[in-house]
PDB file of C-alpha atoms in Angstrom:
ATOM      1  CA  MET A   9     132.401 110.098  54.913  1.00 43.00           C
ATOM      2  CA  SER A  10     128.984 112.336  55.122  1.00 45.00           C
ATOM      3  CA  GLU A  11     126.485 108.420  54.293  1.00 46.00           C
ATOM      4  CA  LEU A  12     128.424 107.341  57.392  1.00 45.00           C
ATOM      5  CA  HIS A  13     128.725 110.034  59.805  1.00 47.00           C
ATOM      6  CA  ALA A  14     125.420 110.609  59.495  1.00 48.00           C
ATOM      7  CA  GLN A  15     124.108 107.202  60.264  1.00 51.00           C
ATOM      8  CA  SER A  16     126.852 105.616  62.122  1.00 57.00           C
ATOM      9  CA  PRO A  17     124.872 106.164  66.091  1.00 61.00           C
ATOM     10  CA  LEU A  18     127.157 108.675  69.060  1.00 75.00           C
ATOM     11  CA  SER A  19     127.721 106.387  72.518  1.00 80.00           C
ATOM     12  CA  LEU A  20     128.972 106.643  76.236  1.00 82.00           C
ATOM     13  CA  LYS A  21     131.275 104.840  76.136  1.00 86.00           C
ATOM     14  CA  SER A  22     132.828 106.400  72.372  1.00 86.00           C
ATOM     15  CA  LEU A  23     133.049 109.513  74.638  1.00 84.00           C
ATOM     16  CA  GLU A  24     134.436 107.823  77.787  1.00 84.00           C
ATOM     17  CA  ALA A  25     136.940 106.454  75.644  1.00 86.00           C
ATOM     18  CA  PHE A  26     137.609 109.747  73.553  1.00 87.00           C
ATOM     19  CA  ARG A  27     138.219 111.824  76.840  1.00 86.00           C
ATOM     20  CA  ALA A  28     140.545 109.140  78.370  1.00 87.00           C
ATOM     21  CA  ILE A  29     142.827 109.206  75.345  1.00 86.00           C
ATOM     22  CA  ILE A  30     142.058 112.919  75.902  1.00 82.00           C
ATOM     23  CA  GLN A  31     143.671 113.013  79.839  1.00 85.00           C
ATOM     24  CA  THR A  32     145.252 110.115  79.753  1.00 85.00           C
ATOM     25  CA  GLY A  33     147.805 110.930  76.527  1.00 81.00           C
ATOM     26  CA  SER A  34     146.945 107.267  74.998  1.00 83.00           C
ATOM     27  CA  ALA A  35     144.968 104.125  74.251  1.00 84.00           C
ATOM     28  CA  THR A  36     146.510 101.436  76.102  1.00 84.00           C
ATOM     29  CA  ALA A  37     146.600 104.156  79.545  1.00 87.00           C
ATOM     30  CA  ALA A  38     142.774 105.558  78.019  1.00 84.00           C
ATOM     31  CA  ALA A  39     142.072 100.722  78.214  1.00 86.00           C
ATOM     32  CA  SER A  40     143.330 100.503  82.137  1.00 86.00           C
ATOM     33  CA  ALA A  41     141.487 103.724  82.773  1.00 84.00           C
ATOM     34  CA  LEU A  42     138.022 102.658  81.809  1.00 86.00           C
ATOM     35  CA  GLY A  43     138.682  99.016  82.546  1.00 87.00           C
ATOM     36  CA  VAL A  44     138.651  97.500  78.840  1.00 87.00           C
ATOM     37  CA  THR A  45     141.250  96.288  75.982  1.00 88.00           C
ATOM     38  CA  GLN A  46     143.289  98.440  74.006  1.00 86.00           C
ATOM     39  CA  PRO A  47     141.059  97.010  70.870  1.00 88.00           C
ATOM     40  CA  ALA A  48     138.234  98.212  72.418  1.00 88.00           C
ATOM     41  CA  ILE A  49     139.275 101.631  73.110  1.00 84.00           C
ATOM     42  CA  SER A  50     140.352 101.655  69.233  1.00 84.00           C
ATOM     43  CA  ARG A  51     137.383 100.601  68.137  1.00 87.00           C
ATOM     44  CA  LEU A  52     135.108 102.576  70.309  1.00 87.00           C
ATOM     45  CA  LEU A  53     137.595 105.646  68.939  1.00 85.00           C
ATOM     46  CA  ALA A  54     137.312 104.781  65.897  1.00 86.00           C
ATOM     47  CA  ALA A  55     133.570 104.649  65.979  1.00 86.00           C
ATOM     48  CA  PHE A  56     133.036 108.296  67.087  1.00 86.00           C
ATOM     49  CA  GLU A  57     135.482 109.617  64.577  1.00 82.00           C
ATOM     50  CA  GLU A  58     132.955 107.582  61.796  1.00 83.00           C
ATOM     51  CA  HIS A  59     130.158 110.259  63.371  1.00 84.00           C
ATOM     52  CA  VAL A  60     132.177 113.275  63.740  1.00 83.00           C
ATOM     53  CA  GLY A  61     133.683 112.731  59.759  1.00 81.00           C
ATOM     54  CA  PHE A  62     136.914 113.856  60.770  1.00 85.00           C
ATOM     55  CA  ALA A  63     140.707 113.129  62.947  1.00 85.00           C
ATOM     56  CA  LEU A  64     140.201 114.397  66.264  1.00 84.00           C
ATOM     57  CA  PHE A  65     144.114 112.330  67.597  1.00 87.00           C
ATOM     58  CA  TYR A  66     147.266 112.406  65.647  1.00 82.00           C
ATOM     59  CA  ARG A  67     149.699 110.324  66.315  1.00 83.00           C
ATOM     60  CA  GLU A  68     153.553 111.506  67.540  1.00 81.00           C
ATOM     61  CA  LYS A  69     156.109 109.007  69.548  1.00 75.00           C
ATOM     62  CA  SER A  70     153.462 106.817  70.492  1.00 73.00           C
ATOM     63  CA  ARG A  71     150.999 108.937  72.033  1.00 81.00           C
ATOM     64  CA  LEU A  72     148.180 110.371  70.896  1.00 83.00           C
ATOM     65  CA  PHE A  73     147.665 113.501  70.908  1.00 85.00           C
ATOM     66  CA  PRO A  74     144.080 116.004  70.547  1.00 85.00           C
ATOM     67  CA  THR A  75     143.804 117.860  67.224  1.00 84.00           C
ATOM     68  CA  ASP A  76     141.964 121.144  67.294  1.00 81.00           C
ATOM     69  CA  GLU A  77     139.138 120.052  66.396  1.00 82.00           C
ATOM     70  CA  ALA A  78     138.510 117.647  68.465  1.00 83.00           C
ATOM     71  CA  LEU A  79     139.812 119.470  71.619  1.00 84.00           C
ATOM     72  CA  ALA A  80     137.381 121.782  70.294  1.00 80.00           C
ATOM     73  CA  LEU A  81     134.239 118.863  71.277  1.00 84.00           C
ATOM     74  CA  PHE A  82     136.236 117.921  74.761  1.00 85.00           C
ATOM     75  CA  LYS A  83     134.016 120.096  76.302  1.00 81.00           C
ATOM     76  CA  GLU A  84     131.177 119.362  75.754  1.00 83.00           C
ATOM     77  CA  VAL A  85     131.684 116.042  75.626  1.00 84.00           C
ATOM     78  CA  GLU A  86     133.244 116.716  79.457  1.00 80.00           C
ATOM     79  CA  LEU A  87     130.177 118.133  80.018  1.00 80.00           C
ATOM     80  CA  THR A  88     127.727 115.262  77.969  1.00 79.00           C
ATOM     81  CA  LEU A  89     129.112 112.288  80.696  1.00 77.00           C
ATOM     82  CA  GLN A  90     128.673 115.080  83.879  1.00 77.00           C
ATOM     83  CA  GLY A  91     125.271 114.436  82.520  1.00 75.00           C
ATOM     84  CA  ALA A  92     124.934 111.326  82.270  1.00 71.00           C
ATOM     85  CA  GLU A  93     127.074 111.017  85.310  1.00 72.00           C
ATOM     86  CA  ARG A  94     123.579 112.710  87.347  1.00 67.00           C
ATOM     87  CA  ILE A  95     121.461 110.842  86.018  1.00 67.00           C
ATOM     88  CA  SER A  96     123.027 107.698  86.590  1.00 65.00           C
ATOM     89  CA  LEU A  97     124.091 108.745  90.006  1.00 59.00           C
ATOM     90  CA  LEU A  98     119.871 110.002  90.853  1.00 60.00           C
ATOM     91  CA  ALA A  99     118.422 106.946  89.132  1.00 64.00           C
ATOM     92  CA  ARG A 100     120.707 105.012  91.588  1.00 66.00           C
ATOM     93  CA  ASN A 101     119.575 106.812  94.920  1.00 56.00           C
ATOM     94  CA  ILE A 102     115.600 106.439  93.415  1.00 60.00           C
ATOM     95  CA  PHE A 103     115.847 102.982  93.801  1.00 65.00           C
ATOM     96  CA  ASN A 104     117.822 102.797  96.355  1.00 58.00           C
ATOM     97  CA  SER A 105     115.237 105.354  97.803  1.00 55.00           C
ATOM     98  CA  ASP A 106     116.922 107.699  98.830  1.00 64.00           C
ATOM     99  CA  LEU A 107     115.434 110.662  97.357  1.00 64.00           C
ATOM    100  CA  GLY A 108     112.414 112.230  97.051  1.00 79.00           C
ATOM    101  CA  TRP A 109     109.406 113.895  98.835  1.00 85.00           C
ATOM    102  CA  LEU A 110     107.020 111.701 101.309  1.00 88.00           C
ATOM    103  CA  LYS A 111     103.560 112.145 101.659  1.00 91.00           C
ATOM    104  CA  ILE A 112     102.299 110.287 104.847  1.00 94.00           C
ATOM    105  CA  VAL A 113      99.097 110.874 106.916  1.00 94.00           C
ATOM    106  CA  ALA A 114      98.603 109.890 110.009  1.00 94.00           C
ATOM    107  CA  PRO A 115      96.014 110.900 113.592  1.00 89.00           C
ATOM    108  CA  ASN A 116      97.845 113.548 115.412  1.00 87.00           C
ATOM    109  CA  SER A 117      98.866 111.173 118.528  1.00 87.00           C
ATOM    110  CA  PHE A 118     100.350 108.735 116.813  1.00 91.00           C
ATOM    111  CA  ILE A 119     102.551 110.567 114.709  1.00 93.00           C
ATOM    112  CA  ALA A 120     103.790 112.218 118.221  1.00 89.00           C
ATOM    113  CA  GLY A 121     103.862 109.182 120.197  1.00 90.00           C
ATOM    114  CA  PRO A 122     104.512 105.380 118.015  1.00 93.00           C
ATOM    115  CA  LEU A 123     105.180 107.362 114.418  1.00 95.00           C
ATOM    116  CA  ALA A 124     107.547 109.812 115.754  1.00 94.00           C
ATOM    117  CA  ASP A 125     111.100 107.229 116.689  1.00 94.00           C
ATOM    118  CA  VAL A 126     110.202 105.371 113.142  1.00 96.00           C
ATOM    119  CA  VAL A 127     110.224 108.829 111.144  1.00 96.00           C
ATOM    120  CA  ALA A 128     113.324 109.717 112.888  1.00 96.00           C
ATOM    121  CA  ASP A 129     115.113 107.071 112.278  1.00 96.00           C
ATOM    122  CA  PHE A 130     114.060 106.440 108.567  1.00 95.00           C
ATOM    123  CA  LEU A 131     115.310 109.677 107.595  1.00 94.00           C
ATOM    124  CA  ARG A 132     118.538 109.409 109.845  1.00 94.00           C
ATOM    125  CA  GLN A 133     119.353 105.690 107.275  1.00 91.00           C
ATOM    126  CA  HIS A 134     117.897 108.411 104.272  1.00 90.00           C
ATOM    127  CA  PRO A 135     118.957 112.187 104.674  1.00 88.00           C
ATOM    128  CA  ARG A 136     118.395 112.723 101.438  1.00 85.00           C
ATOM    129  CA  VAL A 137     114.978 112.087 102.084  1.00 88.00           C
ATOM    130  CA  ASN A 138     111.853 114.573 102.809  1.00 89.00           C
ATOM    131  CA  ILE A 139     108.816 113.916 104.516  1.00 91.00           C
ATOM    132  CA  SER A 140     105.650 115.404 104.809  1.00 90.00           C
ATOM    133  CA  LEU A 141     103.243 115.033 108.408  1.00 93.00           C
ATOM    134  CA  ASP A 142     100.048 115.989 108.096  1.00 90.00           C
ATOM    135  CA  THR A 143      96.687 114.963 110.246  1.00 88.00           C
ATOM    136  CA  HIS A 144      93.276 114.761 109.016  1.00 83.00           C
ATOM    137  CA  SER A 145      90.137 113.400 110.173  1.00 84.00           C
ATOM    138  CA  PRO A 146      89.779 109.687 109.027  1.00 86.00           C
ATOM    139  CA  ALA A 147      87.349 109.797 105.843  1.00 87.00           C
ATOM    140  CA  SER A 148      90.761 112.574 104.887  1.00 89.00           C
ATOM    141  CA  ALA A 149      93.174 110.466 105.155  1.00 91.00           C
ATOM    142  CA  ARG A 150      91.452 107.785 103.590  1.00 92.00           C
ATOM    143  CA  GLU A 151      90.610 109.260 100.828  1.00 91.00           C
ATOM    144  CA  MET A 152      93.575 111.144  99.867  1.00 91.00           C
ATOM    145  CA  VAL A 153      95.709 108.047 100.617  1.00 94.00           C
ATOM    146  CA  ALA A 154      93.251 105.952  97.763  1.00 93.00           C
ATOM    147  CA  HIS A 155      93.216 109.392  95.051  1.00 89.00           C
ATOM    148  CA  ARG A 156      97.433 110.121  95.587  1.00 89.00           C
ATOM    149  CA  SER A 157      97.353 113.057  97.447  1.00 87.00           C
ATOM    150  CA  ALA A 158      99.003 111.499 100.026  1.00 89.00           C
ATOM    151  CA  ASP A 159     101.312 108.461  99.605  1.00 92.00           C
ATOM    152  CA  CYS A 160     100.131 106.464 102.305  1.00 94.00           C
ATOM    153  CA  GLY A 161      99.100 106.467 106.331  1.00 96.00           C
ATOM    154  CA  PHE A 162      97.890 105.006 109.051  1.00 96.00           C
ATOM    155  CA  ILE A 163      94.662 104.216 109.379  1.00 92.00           C
ATOM    156  CA  GLN A 164      92.625 102.153 112.830  1.00 90.00           C
ATOM    157  CA  LEU A 165      91.268  98.924 111.541  1.00 91.00           C
ATOM    158  CA  PRO A 166      88.810  98.073 111.130  1.00 89.00           C
ATOM    159  CA  GLU A 167      89.288  99.506 107.140  1.00 91.00           C
ATOM    160  CA  ASN A 168      87.226  99.096 103.759  1.00 90.00           C
ATOM    161  CA  HIS A 169      87.494 101.767 101.758  1.00 92.00           C
ATOM    162  CA  PRO A 170      88.205  99.573  98.350  1.00 93.00           C
ATOM    163  CA  GLY A 171      90.509 102.057  97.316  1.00 94.00           C
ATOM    164  CA  LEU A 172      92.497 101.069  99.880  1.00 95.00           C
ATOM    165  CA  ARG A 173      95.175  98.508 100.023  1.00 95.00           C
ATOM    166  CA  VAL A 174      95.350  97.792 104.308  1.00 96.00           C
ATOM    167  CA  GLU A 175      98.576  95.438 105.991  1.00 95.00           C
ATOM    168  CA  PRO A 176      98.021  96.470 109.698  1.00 95.00           C
ATOM    169  CA  MET A 177     101.273  97.454 111.724  1.00 94.00           C
ATOM    170  CA  LEU A 178     100.267  97.873 115.532  1.00 93.00           C
ATOM    171  CA  ARG A 179      97.920  96.541 118.468  1.00 93.00           C
ATOM    172  CA  SER A 180      97.357  98.009 122.050  1.00 93.00           C
ATOM    173  CA  HIS A 181      95.761  97.682 124.890  1.00 94.00           C
ATOM    174  CA  THR A 182      92.861 100.983 125.943  1.00 95.00           C
ATOM    175  CA  MET A 183      93.626 102.464 129.649  1.00 96.00           C
ATOM    176  CA  CYS A 184      91.722 104.487 132.002  1.00 98.00           C
ATOM    177  CA  ALA A 185      93.591 107.621 132.246  1.00 98.00           C
ATOM    178  CA  LEU A 186      93.305 109.380 135.434  1.00 97.00           C
ATOM    179  CA  SER A 187      93.763 111.775 137.879  1.00 97.00           C
ATOM    180  CA  PRO A 188      96.196 111.000 140.924  1.00 97.00           C
ATOM    181  CA  ALA A 189      94.168 112.193 143.144  1.00 96.00           C
ATOM    182  CA  HIS A 190      90.504 110.707 141.428  1.00 97.00           C
ATOM    183  CA  PRO A 191      89.277 108.405 143.833  1.00 95.00           C
ATOM    184  CA  LEU A 192      89.824 105.459 141.081  1.00 97.00           C
ATOM    185  CA  ALA A 193      93.224 106.125 140.983  1.00 96.00           C
ATOM    186  CA  THR A 194      95.567 102.822 143.692  1.00 95.00           C
ATOM    187  CA  ARG A 195      93.247 100.736 141.410  1.00 95.00           C
ATOM    188  CA  SER A 196      95.569  97.089 139.441  1.00 95.00           C
ATOM    189  CA  TYR A 197      92.688  97.743 137.206  1.00 95.00           C
ATOM    190  CA  ILE A 198      89.507  99.656 136.801  1.00 97.00           C
ATOM    191  CA  GLU A 199      86.715  97.061 135.313  1.00 96.00           C
ATOM    192  CA  VAL A 200      83.048  99.098 133.204  1.00 96.00           C
ATOM    193  CA  HIS A 201      81.273  98.583 136.118  1.00 96.00           C
ATOM    194  CA  ASP A 202      83.737 100.710 138.810  1.00 97.00           C
ATOM    195  CA  LEU A 203      82.772 103.579 136.146  1.00 97.00           C
ATOM    196  CA  GLN A 204      79.270 104.060 136.971  1.00 96.00           C
ATOM    197  CA  GLY A 205      78.001 107.497 137.473  1.00 95.00           C
ATOM    198  CA  GLU A 206      81.407 108.530 136.775  1.00 96.00           C
ATOM    199  CA  ASN A 207      82.554 111.673 134.328  1.00 97.00           C
ATOM    200  CA  LEU A 208      83.733 110.285 131.482  1.00 97.00           C
ATOM    201  CA  ILE A 209      86.005 111.514 128.595  1.00 97.00           C
ATOM    202  CA  LEU A 210      85.973 110.492 125.782  1.00 96.00           C
ATOM    203  CA  LEU A 211      87.686 110.452 121.880  1.00 91.00           C
ATOM    204  CA  GLY A 212      83.908 111.444 119.213  1.00 79.00           C
ATOM    205  CA  LYS A 213      81.068 109.834 118.192  1.00 77.00           C
ATOM    206  CA  GLY A 214      81.981 107.704 115.107  1.00 76.00           C
ATOM    207  CA  ARG A 215      85.284 105.687 115.901  1.00 81.00           C
ATOM    208  CA  TYR A 216      85.214 102.471 115.167  1.00 85.00           C
ATOM    209  CA  SER A 217      86.701 101.955 119.323  1.00 88.00           C
ATOM    210  CA  ARG A 218      84.196 104.750 120.398  1.00 91.00           C
ATOM    211  CA  LEU A 219      81.161 102.190 118.647  1.00 92.00           C
ATOM    212  CA  GLN A 220      83.358  99.168 121.029  1.00 93.00           C
ATOM    213  CA  ILE A 221      82.530 100.691 124.244  1.00 95.00           C
ATOM    214  CA  ASP A 222      79.870 102.295 124.102  1.00 95.00           C
ATOM    215  CA  ASP A 223      79.071  98.594 123.356  1.00 95.00           C
ATOM    216  CA  ILE A 224      80.744  97.397 126.456  1.00 96.00           C
ATOM    217  CA  PHE A 225      78.584  99.733 128.327  1.00 96.00           C
ATOM    218  CA  ARG A 226      75.201  98.924 127.322  1.00 96.00           C
ATOM    219  CA  GLN A 227      76.196  94.839 127.097  1.00 96.00           C
ATOM    220  CA  ALA A 228      77.032  95.592 131.055  1.00 95.00           C
ATOM    221  CA  LYS A 229      74.168  97.520 131.889  1.00 96.00           C
ATOM    222  CA  VAL A 230      76.058 101.007 133.189  1.00 96.00           C
ATOM    223  CA  PRO A 231      74.801 104.071 132.210  1.00 96.00           C
ATOM    224  CA  MET A 232      77.246 106.688 130.183  1.00 95.00           C
ATOM    225  CA  LYS A 233      78.549 109.620 131.452  1.00 95.00           C
ATOM    226  CA  VAL A 234      80.303 111.465 129.135  1.00 95.00           C
ATOM    227  CA  LYS A 235      80.799 114.814 130.118  1.00 95.00           C
ATOM    228  CA  LEU A 236      83.516 115.807 127.478  1.00 96.00           C
ATOM    229  CA  GLU A 237      84.293 114.401 124.422  1.00 95.00           C
ATOM    230  CA  THR A 238      86.853 115.059 121.735  1.00 92.00           C
ATOM    231  CA  HIS A 239      89.074 113.715 118.814  1.00 86.00           C
ATOM    232  CA  THR A 240      92.264 113.000 119.773  1.00 89.00           C
ATOM    233  CA  VAL A 241      93.861 110.932 122.610  1.00 93.00           C
ATOM    234  CA  ALA A 242      96.190 113.722 123.664  1.00 92.00           C
ATOM    235  CA  ILE A 243      92.980 116.100 124.456  1.00 94.00           C
ATOM    236  CA  ALA A 244      91.469 113.558 126.088  1.00 96.00           C
ATOM    237  CA  CYS A 245      94.764 113.071 128.121  1.00 96.00           C
ATOM    238  CA  THR A 246      95.333 116.820 129.435  1.00 96.00           C
ATOM    239  CA  PHE A 247      91.544 116.576 130.812  1.00 97.00           C
ATOM    240  CA  ALA A 248      91.979 112.763 132.480  1.00 97.00           C
ATOM    241  CA  LYS A 249      94.850 115.255 134.526  1.00 96.00           C
ATOM    242  CA  ARG A 250      92.993 118.150 135.166  1.00 96.00           C
ATOM    243  CA  ASN A 251      90.432 115.717 137.251  1.00 96.00           C
ATOM    244  CA  LEU A 252      87.269 116.632 135.107  1.00 96.00           C
ATOM    245  CA  GLY A 253      86.611 112.625 134.288  1.00 96.00           C
ATOM    246  CA  VAL A 254      88.159 109.811 132.896  1.00 98.00           C
ATOM    247  CA  ALA A 255      89.587 109.167 130.073  1.00 97.00           C
ATOM    248  CA  ILE A 256      88.989 105.345 128.069  1.00 97.00           C
ATOM    249  CA  VAL A 257      92.489 105.968 125.679  1.00 96.00           C
ATOM    250  CA  ASN A 258      95.047 103.889 123.681  1.00 93.00           C
ATOM    251  CA  ASP A 259      97.116 103.471 125.552  1.00 94.00           C
ATOM    252  CA  MET A 260     100.400 103.091 123.302  1.00 91.00           C
ATOM    253  CA  LEU A 261      99.392 107.014 121.979  1.00 92.00           C
ATOM    254  CA  ALA A 262      98.988 107.728 125.463  1.00 94.00           C
ATOM    255  CA  ARG A 263     101.499 106.767 127.014  1.00 92.00           C
ATOM    256  CA  GLN A 264     103.606 109.914 125.925  1.00 91.00           C
ATOM    257  CA  TYR A 265     101.006 111.932 128.414  1.00 93.00           C
ATOM    258  CA  ALA A 266     101.567 109.549 130.945  1.00 93.00           C
ATOM    259  CA  ASP A 267     103.955 111.214 133.954  1.00 94.00           C
ATOM    260  CA  SER A 268     103.773 111.811 137.898  1.00 94.00           C
ATOM    261  CA  ASN A 269     100.199 114.102 136.920  1.00 96.00           C
ATOM    262  CA  LEU A 270      98.162 111.829 135.169  1.00 97.00           C
ATOM    263  CA  LEU A 271      98.241 107.713 135.165  1.00 97.00           C
ATOM    264  CA  LEU A 272      96.800 105.074 132.942  1.00 97.00           C
ATOM    265  CA  ILE A 273      95.307 101.909 134.246  1.00 97.00           C
ATOM    266  CA  PRO A 274      94.520  98.725 132.713  1.00 96.00           C
ATOM    267  CA  PHE A 275      90.978  99.129 131.486  1.00 96.00           C
ATOM    268  CA  LYS A 276      88.281  95.460 131.419  1.00 93.00           C
ATOM    269  CA  PRO A 277      86.753  94.264 130.234  1.00 92.00           C
ATOM    270  CA  THR A 278      90.534  94.746 126.809  1.00 89.00           C
ATOM    271  CA  LEU A 279      89.960  96.278 124.219  1.00 91.00           C
ATOM    272  CA  ILE A 280      92.624  96.644 122.120  1.00 92.00           C
ATOM    273  CA  TYR A 281      92.766  99.015 119.203  1.00 91.00           C
ATOM    274  CA  GLU A 282      94.229  98.169 115.513  1.00 93.00           C
ATOM    275  CA  TYR A 283      96.788 100.771 113.229  1.00 94.00           C
ATOM    276  CA  GLY A 284      96.890  99.581 109.424  1.00 95.00           C
ATOM    277  CA  PHE A 285      99.092 100.979 107.229  1.00 97.00           C
ATOM    278  CA  ILE A 286      97.167 102.356 104.142  1.00 97.00           C
ATOM    279  CA  THR A 287      98.670 102.728 100.422  1.00 95.00           C
ATOM    280  CA  SER A 288      96.751 102.965  97.574  1.00 94.00           C
ATOM    281  CA  ALA A 289      95.060  99.789  95.486  1.00 94.00           C
ATOM    282  CA  HIS A 290      95.108 101.810  92.623  1.00 91.00           C
ATOM    283  CA  ALA A 291      98.814 101.144  91.808  1.00 88.00           C
ATOM    284  CA  PRO A 292     101.658 100.107  93.004  1.00 89.00           C
ATOM    285  CA  MET A 293     103.594 101.828  96.234  1.00 88.00           C
ATOM    286  CA  SER A 294     107.354 103.824  94.738  1.00 87.00           C
ATOM    287  CA  ARG A 295     110.266 102.526  96.109  1.00 86.00           C
ATOM    288  CA  LEU A 296     110.551 105.442  98.231  1.00 89.00           C
ATOM    289  CA  SER A 297     107.166 103.852 100.050  1.00 91.00           C
ATOM    290  CA  GLN A 298     108.345 100.106  99.662  1.00 91.00           C
ATOM    291  CA  ALA A 299     111.018 101.729 101.567  1.00 91.00           C
ATOM    292  CA  PHE A 300     109.356 103.127 104.518  1.00 95.00           C
ATOM    293  CA  PHE A 301     106.701 100.256 104.805  1.00 96.00           C
ATOM    294  CA  GLU A 302     109.716  98.489 104.733  1.00 95.00           C
ATOM    295  CA  HIS A 303     111.227 100.190 107.989  1.00 96.00           C
ATOM    296  CA  CYS A 304     107.924 100.789 109.901  1.00 96.00           C
ATOM    297  CA  GLN A 305     107.452  96.733 109.141  1.00 96.00           C
ATOM    298  CA  ARG A 306     110.823  95.850 111.764  1.00 95.00           C
ATOM    299  CA  ALA A 307     110.470  99.028 113.524  1.00 95.00           C
ATOM    300  CA  PHE A 308     107.042  98.334 114.352  1.00 95.00           C
ATOM    301  CA  SER A 309     106.797  94.568 115.339  1.00 94.00           C
ATOM    302  CA  GLU A 310     110.397  95.643 117.645  1.00 93.00           C
ATOM    303  CA  MET A 311     107.882  97.798 119.433  1.00 91.00           C
ATOM    304  CA  GLN A 312     105.139  95.247 119.658  1.00 92.00           C
ATOM    305  CA  ALA A 313     107.160  92.849 121.141  1.00 89.00           C
ATOM    306  CA  GLY A 314     108.025  95.357 123.173  1.00 86.00           C
ATOM    307  CA  TYR A 315     104.615  97.019 124.993  1.00 83.00           C
ATOM    308  CA  LEU A 316     103.541  93.499 124.685  1.00 82.00           C
ATOM    309  CA  ALA A 317     106.248  92.458 127.495  1.00 80.00           C
ATOM    310  CA  THR A 318     105.396  95.777 129.308  1.00 80.00           C
ATOM    311  CA  LEU A 319     101.944  93.886 129.879  1.00 73.00           C
TER     312      LEU A 319
END
């Protein structure tokens, strides 16, 4: 029997059959508990006994009673099966994207604005998931996602980094943010010629949207009087609220700052901001990243429809 003992495989099903027989006292009851036939239970028990090299039960009045050797094995078998069940549960949670850390990079105003509800809803649906939200310069965000030090992110389009996979996600119009005390506050829209001689608050040079704004003023032959440059919509709106000038900003990011002290008035000509979801082009998305991406697609699609209805 020693040769058979050395060669016979040990399966989790054999361990489950062994545990079920000890718990129920018979092969028939064990088969019912595991949802298999009684002969199947007998075969699994025989395989386990072959593996260990000794009998595990003796029969008395149609019941199976564990031997002392079986009782000595039972605790370890129970621990092994509990460990296997934990592995199965962990794998199921990973498969269902219900477990893990997700690191996201995005502009500060995007996180505080349109992304906030999207992330909150995702965490409510996946309560065992943890998320790290961080803000970096566009250049740093690109490199972090491309080299997989962040799982995914959001960035203003167009984007052509060779290490990134980009999916367009959200579009927004341009607004002039200004104090109700500003002379242009009564306008239903503000054209580029209306801003001649006005103090401007603009987001820093180098951004694609800033290049577009510069080009609009250049083509209209309107000199730009830039009073303040910043790198966040929040700061631009903060100073516009103090009547330092007119901030030209992304509507969807600026809405969170609009109140009785800050008006948002459409800027003409129409200038569109677009944001995309970025992941590394060097590897497929993890299941968790894929689940978050699909969640964002649904959420931003609904958000976009609601936004367009307000224009």
